[in-house]
Amino acid sequence: MAYVPILKGKRGEFTALENVDATVQAHIRPILEIVPGGALREVMETFRDHAWNHLPKGLEVAVDSGALWHAGPVGGCFTGHSMNWLSESFGAWCLPLVPVFRIHDPSEALVEVRDVQRAHGLGATLRLDVFELAEDASVISRKVRAALRMVRLAPEQVDLLLDAGYLPSDTAVAQTVPAMLHALGWAHTVPWRHVVAASGSFPPTLKPLLRGRPNRLHRWETALWHKVARSFEGAPPDFGDYGVSHPAMPKGGWRGDPHLRYTVGEDWQVYIETRQRTGNDDFFVLCQDLLRSDHWPSQGESTSWGDHHIALCARGHRSKAGTATEWRAWATSHHMAVVTHAMRSMGTP
């Protein structure tokens, strides 16, 4: 069973991937979502530069540029849209690329996916909404077959991502289980390369949370996966989540008080400090609180690259407390290490 983190394609997430150890890298199949914002060419060039500078050698990533199709061609001397532009950029640096597509993508977008998968030879990832599939499986089946014909791929060459979206509560989990089980039953009639059950539960904002003490937030995506795995008669699906981010595309980064999204088992402990010190120095305080708490793992700073930097902050071995981008990188690094360790040791996320 693999872990499929669906990560926003920002510098913090790229930096976390850059610093994964070999054990974590062997168990993940990341999906990177390109986040809209500003001029399209600038967005694409920034994403490309992060990929060139930070993706580790040998790591195959799937890239989802679906949020950018409406923006039109990338421009400059290039007449194509974002996926073909990115394919050429990845190919120039010998980076492997798996394109992501959906059944509702316009035909021109599916043609680009066809061209990209031919150029890179790694197949593709199909994202399906589990609730849409539950409403009318026969219609969705026809659209899936049509999309596969358009991208010129057989199911054996495609990873199927069954996405349940945002799960804010136990009630949402209970409502989602039947739809996910139905989707898995449907999926197992087709020889997909991999099948992933994905969802996310990190809240859209940290503003309502308490300062000066950890906030416990349950990872409801793990509850969904456990319920589905126990009830489904076939092999359990791969596990997918949205890391330490909300599933929806951000509408602007939250640059508030120093904070850390720290994964502990099937929960997050979110530490936030009100600004009282110079710059971001209150982050040092929350790191000290974490190291003194029961939430600090038994492996300590060796848990991940991110934990190493959190420990440096707690012990006063860094002159600066970092930025929101670095905190996201450290949190994502720790999260991927925790999830993959649980899957290796217990067979569950």
Short mmCIF file of C-alpha atoms in Angstrom, two decimals:
data_model
loop_
_atom_site.label_atom_id
_atom_site.label_comp_id
_atom_site.label_asym_id
_atom_site.label_seq_id
_atom_site.Cartn_x
_atom_site.Cartn_y
_atom_site.Cartn_z
CA MET A 1 0.00 0.00 0.00
CA ALA A 2 1.31 3.41 -1.00
CA TYR A 3 0.75 6.89 0.38
CA VAL A 4 -0.47 9.50 -2.11
CA PRO A 5 -0.08 13.01 -0.66
CA ILE A 6 -1.97 15.62 -2.69
CA LEU A 7 0.15 18.70 -2.17
CA LYS A 8 -0.19 22.30 -3.23
CA GLY A 9 2.65 23.04 -5.65
CA LYS A 10 4.22 25.75 -3.50
CA ARG A 11 7.79 26.18 -2.34
CA GLY A 12 7.19 24.76 1.14
CA GLU A 13 5.81 21.49 -0.21
CA PHE A 14 8.58 21.23 -2.82
CA THR A 15 11.20 21.77 -0.11
CA ALA A 16 9.65 19.01 2.00
CA LEU A 17 9.84 16.62 -0.97
CA GLU A 18 13.43 17.65 -1.61
CA ASN A 19 14.39 16.50 1.88
CA VAL A 20 12.49 13.21 2.24
CA ASP A 21 14.71 10.29 3.13
CA ALA A 22 14.93 7.21 0.92
CA THR A 23 12.50 5.20 3.04
CA VAL A 24 9.75 7.81 2.78
CA GLN A 25 10.41 8.39 -0.92
CA ALA A 26 9.99 4.68 -1.63
CA HIS A 27 6.43 4.71 -0.21
CA ILE A 28 4.95 7.89 -1.71
CA ARG A 29 3.41 8.84 -5.06
CA PRO A 30 2.88 12.60 -4.71
CA ILE A 31 0.36 14.64 -6.66
CA LEU A 32 1.26 18.31 -7.02
CA GLU A 33 -1.53 20.78 -7.71
CA ILE A 34 -0.51 23.97 -9.50
CA VAL A 35 -2.06 26.85 -7.59
CA PRO A 36 -3.47 29.75 -9.65
CA GLY A 37 -2.45 33.28 -8.80
CA GLY A 38 -1.12 36.11 -10.89
CA ALA A 39 -0.09 35.89 -14.53
CA LEU A 40 -0.21 32.36 -15.93
CA ARG A 41 3.32 32.36 -17.30
CA GLU A 42 4.72 33.51 -13.96
CA VAL A 43 2.78 30.76 -12.17
CA MET A 44 4.14 28.14 -14.56
CA GLU A 45 7.71 29.39 -14.43
CA THR A 46 7.65 29.46 -10.63
CA PHE A 47 6.31 25.90 -10.49
CA ARG A 48 8.90 24.77 -13.03
CA ASP A 49 11.75 26.38 -11.11
CA HIS A 50 10.62 24.71 -7.88
CA ALA A 51 10.52 21.36 -9.69
CA TRP A 52 13.97 21.84 -11.19
CA ASN A 53 15.51 22.99 -7.91
CA HIS A 54 13.79 20.75 -5.37
CA LEU A 55 12.41 17.46 -6.70
CA PRO A 56 14.68 14.58 -5.67
CA LYS A 57 16.15 12.31 -8.30
CA GLY A 58 13.99 9.31 -9.12
CA LEU A 59 10.77 10.64 -7.58
CA GLU A 60 7.85 10.35 -9.99
CA VAL A 61 5.24 13.04 -9.41
CA ALA A 62 1.79 13.50 -10.88
CA VAL A 63 0.92 17.10 -11.72
CA ASP A 64 -2.59 18.53 -11.74
CA SER A 65 -2.94 21.74 -13.74
CA GLY A 66 -6.71 21.48 -14.04
CA ALA A 67 -7.29 24.79 -12.27
CA LEU A 68 -5.33 26.60 -15.00
CA TRP A 69 -7.00 25.45 -18.20
CA HIS A 70 -9.42 28.38 -18.26
CA ALA A 71 -6.44 30.76 -18.27
CA GLY A 72 -5.61 29.81 -21.87
CA PRO A 73 -2.20 29.30 -23.53
CA VAL A 74 0.91 29.93 -21.47
CA GLY A 75 2.07 32.56 -23.96
CA GLY A 76 5.44 33.77 -25.13
CA CYS A 77 6.71 31.67 -28.01
CA PHE A 78 4.71 28.67 -26.74
CA THR A 79 1.23 28.15 -28.18
CA GLY A 80 0.09 25.31 -25.92
CA HIS A 81 -1.59 25.23 -22.54
CA SER A 82 -0.04 24.52 -19.14
CA MET A 83 0.33 20.72 -19.28
CA ASN A 84 2.26 20.59 -22.58
CA TRP A 85 4.40 23.54 -21.47
CA LEU A 86 5.21 21.73 -18.26
CA SER A 87 5.94 18.49 -20.11
CA GLU A 88 8.63 20.19 -22.16
CA SER A 89 10.09 21.85 -19.08
CA PHE A 90 10.25 18.57 -17.15
CA GLY A 91 11.69 16.77 -20.17
CA ALA A 92 14.46 19.35 -20.52
CA TRP A 93 15.72 18.36 -17.06
CA CYS A 94 14.90 14.65 -17.40
CA LEU A 95 12.23 14.89 -14.71
CA PRO A 96 9.47 12.26 -14.90
CA LEU A 97 5.92 13.58 -15.20
CA VAL A 98 2.54 11.89 -14.73
CA PRO A 99 -0.33 14.07 -15.99
CA VAL A 100 -3.60 14.28 -14.04
CA PHE A 101 -6.95 14.45 -15.83
CA ARG A 102 -10.68 14.42 -15.12
CA ILE A 103 -13.63 13.14 -17.13
CA HIS A 104 -15.05 16.65 -17.44
CA ASP A 105 -11.88 18.16 -18.89
CA PRO A 106 -12.38 19.75 -22.33
CA SER A 107 -11.24 17.62 -25.25
CA GLU A 108 -8.28 19.93 -25.89
CA ALA A 109 -7.03 19.33 -22.35
CA LEU A 110 -7.35 15.56 -22.78
CA VAL A 111 -5.34 15.78 -26.02
CA GLU A 112 -2.57 17.49 -24.05
CA VAL A 113 -2.66 14.67 -21.49
CA ARG A 114 -2.37 12.21 -24.37
CA ASP A 115 0.69 14.04 -25.71
CA VAL A 116 2.31 14.26 -22.27
CA GLN A 117 1.84 10.60 -21.38
CA ARG A 118 3.30 9.64 -24.78
CA ALA A 119 6.33 11.87 -24.18
CA HIS A 120 7.04 10.60 -20.66
CA GLY A 121 5.71 7.04 -20.88
CA LEU A 122 4.45 6.92 -17.30
CA GLY A 123 0.70 6.76 -17.83
CA ALA A 124 -1.61 9.18 -16.04
CA THR A 125 -3.80 9.75 -12.99
CA LEU A 126 -7.59 10.02 -13.26
CA ARG A 127 -9.38 12.00 -10.53
CA LEU A 128 -13.00 11.06 -9.87
CA ASP A 129 -15.47 12.60 -7.42
CA VAL A 130 -16.89 9.70 -5.36
CA PHE A 131 -20.22 11.46 -4.85
CA GLU A 132 -20.67 12.05 -8.55
CA LEU A 133 -19.92 8.39 -9.19
CA ALA A 134 -22.48 7.34 -6.58
CA GLU A 135 -25.20 9.42 -8.23
CA ASP A 136 -25.02 7.74 -11.63
CA ALA A 137 -22.31 5.12 -12.17
CA SER A 138 -23.49 4.24 -15.68
CA VAL A 139 -23.09 7.80 -16.94
CA ILE A 140 -19.71 8.15 -15.25
CA SER A 141 -18.58 4.82 -16.72
CA ARG A 142 -19.34 6.05 -20.23
CA LYS A 143 -17.46 9.28 -19.60
CA VAL A 144 -14.50 7.38 -18.16
CA ARG A 145 -14.29 5.16 -21.22
CA ALA A 146 -14.50 8.19 -23.51
CA ALA A 147 -11.76 10.00 -21.57
CA LEU A 148 -9.48 6.96 -21.67
CA ARG A 149 -9.93 6.72 -25.43
CA MET A 150 -9.08 10.39 -25.76
CA VAL A 151 -5.84 10.12 -23.73
CA ARG A 152 -4.98 6.81 -25.45
CA LEU A 153 -4.48 4.84 -22.24
CA ALA A 154 -5.75 1.51 -20.94
CA PRO A 155 -6.89 1.30 -17.30
CA GLU A 156 -3.74 -0.70 -16.48
CA GLN A 157 -1.73 2.43 -17.27
CA VAL A 158 -3.82 4.72 -15.07
CA ASP A 159 -3.93 5.43 -11.33
CA LEU A 160 -7.51 6.03 -10.19
CA LEU A 161 -7.88 8.66 -7.48
CA LEU A 162 -11.28 8.45 -5.76
CA ASP A 163 -11.60 11.84 -4.09
CA ALA A 164 -14.10 12.51 -1.31
CA GLY A 165 -12.94 16.09 -0.76
CA TYR A 166 -13.27 17.86 2.59
CA LEU A 167 -14.35 15.87 5.67
CA PRO A 168 -14.93 18.25 8.59
CA SER A 169 -16.53 15.81 11.04
CA ASP A 170 -17.51 12.29 12.01
CA THR A 171 -20.90 12.94 10.45
CA ALA A 172 -19.24 13.75 7.15
CA VAL A 173 -17.25 10.52 7.38
CA ALA A 174 -20.41 8.47 8.01
CA GLN A 175 -22.09 10.11 5.03
CA THR A 176 -19.07 9.45 2.81
CA VAL A 177 -18.46 5.77 3.61
CA PRO A 178 -21.30 4.42 1.38
CA ALA A 179 -20.18 6.55 -1.56
CA MET A 180 -16.55 5.47 -1.19
CA LEU A 181 -17.51 1.79 -0.86
CA HIS A 182 -19.67 2.09 -3.96
CA ALA A 183 -16.80 3.75 -5.82
CA LEU A 184 -14.35 1.04 -4.77
CA GLY A 185 -16.75 -1.69 -5.85
CA TRP A 186 -17.09 0.02 -9.22
CA ALA A 187 -13.31 0.50 -9.49
CA HIS A 188 -12.54 -3.16 -8.82
CA THR A 189 -14.42 -4.19 -11.97
CA VAL A 190 -11.68 -2.45 -13.98
CA PRO A 191 -7.94 -3.34 -13.90
CA TRP A 192 -6.60 0.05 -12.79
CA ARG A 193 -2.88 0.33 -12.11
CA HIS A 194 -3.55 1.67 -8.61
CA VAL A 195 -6.69 2.75 -6.75
CA VAL A 196 -6.48 5.51 -4.14
CA ALA A 197 -9.10 6.57 -1.57
CA ALA A 198 -8.42 10.23 -0.85
CA SER A 199 -9.90 12.98 1.31
CA GLY A 200 -8.78 15.76 3.60
CA SER A 201 -9.91 17.34 6.84
CA PHE A 202 -7.54 20.18 7.65
CA PRO A 203 -9.68 23.32 8.20
CA PRO A 204 -9.65 26.21 5.73
CA THR A 205 -8.29 28.69 8.30
CA LEU A 206 -6.47 28.73 11.64
CA LYS A 207 -7.96 32.02 12.77
CA PRO A 208 -10.55 30.54 15.21
CA LEU A 209 -8.02 28.32 17.00
CA LEU A 210 -6.60 29.02 20.45
CA ARG A 211 -3.23 30.66 21.00
CA GLY A 212 -0.64 29.50 23.51
CA ARG A 213 -1.79 25.89 23.72
CA PRO A 214 -2.05 23.03 21.20
CA ASN A 215 -5.32 22.60 19.33
CA ARG A 216 -6.25 18.97 18.71
CA LEU A 217 -7.80 18.40 15.29
CA HIS A 218 -8.76 14.90 14.20
CA ARG A 219 -7.58 13.62 10.84
CA TRP A 220 -10.98 12.44 9.61
CA GLU A 221 -9.46 11.08 6.40
CA THR A 222 -7.89 8.29 8.46
CA ALA A 223 -11.28 7.46 9.96
CA LEU A 224 -12.77 7.21 6.47
CA TRP A 225 -9.96 4.96 5.24
CA HIS A 226 -10.28 2.62 8.27
CA LYS A 227 -14.05 2.30 7.93
CA VAL A 228 -13.81 1.62 4.22
CA ALA A 229 -10.92 -0.83 4.55
CA ARG A 230 -12.81 -2.83 7.19
CA SER A 231 -16.00 -3.00 5.13
CA PHE A 232 -14.61 -3.55 1.65
CA GLU A 233 -14.14 -7.19 0.65
CA GLY A 234 -11.33 -6.54 -1.82
CA ALA A 235 -7.79 -5.35 -1.26
CA PRO A 236 -7.67 -2.04 0.63
CA PRO A 237 -7.00 1.03 -1.52
CA ASP A 238 -3.92 3.19 -1.30
CA PHE A 239 -4.28 6.11 1.10
CA GLY A 240 -4.44 9.68 -0.11
CA ASP A 241 -4.75 12.95 1.81
CA TYR A 242 -3.99 16.64 1.42
CA GLY A 243 -1.03 16.75 3.76
CA VAL A 244 -1.38 19.58 6.26
CA SER A 245 -3.53 21.70 3.93
CA HIS A 246 -7.21 22.22 3.29
CA PRO A 247 -8.34 20.42 0.11
CA ALA A 248 -9.58 23.56 -1.68
CA MET A 249 -7.27 25.85 -3.57
CA PRO A 250 -6.08 28.70 -1.33
CA LYS A 251 -7.50 32.16 -1.91
CA GLY A 252 -4.51 33.82 -0.32
CA GLY A 253 -2.03 32.55 2.24
CA TRP A 254 -2.69 33.05 5.94
CA ARG A 255 0.24 35.07 7.22
CA GLY A 256 -0.95 35.44 10.78
CA ASP A 257 0.63 34.37 14.03
CA PRO A 258 3.55 31.88 14.15
CA HIS A 259 2.12 28.38 13.94
CA LEU A 260 2.95 24.72 13.36
CA ARG A 261 0.67 21.98 12.02
CA TYR A 262 2.07 18.89 13.74
CA THR A 263 0.81 15.39 12.94
CA VAL A 264 0.48 13.07 15.94
CA GLY A 265 -1.03 9.68 15.12
CA GLU A 266 -4.55 10.21 13.78
CA ASP A 267 -4.66 13.83 14.97
CA TRP A 268 -2.98 17.14 14.33
CA GLN A 269 -1.76 19.25 17.19
CA VAL A 270 -1.80 22.81 15.89
CA TYR A 271 0.43 25.18 17.87
CA ILE A 272 -0.14 28.93 17.47
CA GLU A 273 1.55 31.77 19.35
CA THR A 274 0.31 35.36 19.49
CA ARG A 275 2.96 37.76 18.26
CA GLN A 276 4.76 39.28 21.22
CA ARG A 277 8.40 39.09 20.15
CA THR A 278 10.42 40.50 17.30
CA GLY A 279 9.72 39.11 13.87
CA ASN A 280 8.68 35.45 14.04
CA ASP A 281 10.55 34.69 17.28
CA ASP A 282 7.37 33.45 18.97
CA PHE A 283 7.84 30.34 16.82
CA PHE A 284 10.80 29.48 19.08
CA VAL A 285 8.39 29.36 22.02
CA LEU A 286 5.95 26.95 20.42
CA CYS A 287 8.82 24.68 19.37
CA GLN A 288 10.01 24.60 22.98
CA ASP A 289 6.47 23.74 24.09
CA LEU A 290 6.32 20.92 21.55
CA LEU A 291 9.63 19.37 22.65
CA ARG A 292 8.47 19.40 26.28
CA SER A 293 5.13 17.80 25.42
CA ASP A 294 3.93 14.23 24.94
CA HIS A 295 3.45 15.08 21.26
CA TRP A 296 7.19 15.07 20.55
CA PRO A 297 7.92 11.64 19.01
CA SER A 298 10.15 9.05 20.64
CA GLN A 299 12.48 9.23 17.63
CA GLY A 300 12.88 12.94 18.28
CA GLU A 301 14.55 15.04 15.64
CA SER A 302 15.50 11.94 13.61
CA THR A 303 11.81 11.48 12.74
CA SER A 304 12.20 13.72 9.69
CA TRP A 305 14.15 16.58 8.19
CA GLY A 306 11.39 18.86 9.41
CA ASP A 307 11.68 17.63 13.00
CA HIS A 308 15.40 18.35 12.90
CA HIS A 309 14.71 22.02 12.15
CA ILE A 310 11.94 22.21 14.75
CA ALA A 311 14.43 20.89 17.33
CA LEU A 312 17.02 23.46 16.26
CA CYS A 313 14.47 26.20 16.84
CA ALA A 314 13.50 24.82 20.26
CA ARG A 315 17.13 24.62 21.40
CA GLY A 316 18.08 28.07 20.18
CA HIS A 317 20.43 26.75 17.51
CA ARG A 318 18.89 28.90 14.77
CA SER A 319 19.31 32.65 14.67
CA LYS A 320 15.96 33.07 12.92
CA ALA A 321 12.69 31.27 13.49
CA GLY A 322 11.90 30.78 9.83
CA THR A 323 8.94 31.86 7.74
CA ALA A 324 5.45 30.51 7.02
CA THR A 325 6.89 28.75 3.95
CA GLU A 326 9.53 27.02 6.06
CA TRP A 327 6.99 26.05 8.74
CA ARG A 328 4.84 24.46 6.02
CA ALA A 329 7.89 22.60 4.70
CA TRP A 330 8.79 21.27 8.15
CA ALA A 331 5.20 20.28 8.93
CA THR A 332 4.81 18.52 5.56
CA SER A 333 8.11 16.71 6.02
CA HIS A 334 7.02 15.46 9.45
CA HIS A 335 3.55 14.50 8.18
CA MET A 336 4.88 12.37 5.33
CA ALA A 337 7.30 10.64 7.68
CA VAL A 338 4.55 9.87 10.23
CA VAL A 339 2.10 8.53 7.64
CA THR A 340 4.62 6.34 5.83
CA HIS A 341 5.97 4.98 9.13
CA ALA A 342 2.44 4.01 10.23
CA MET A 343 1.81 2.31 6.90
CA ARG A 344 5.07 0.38 7.05
CA SER A 345 4.73 -0.68 10.68
CA MET A 346 0.96 -1.18 11.02
CA GLY A 347 -0.36 -1.37 7.46
CA THR A 348 -2.66 1.60 8.05
CA PRO A 349 -2.29 5.38 7.78
#
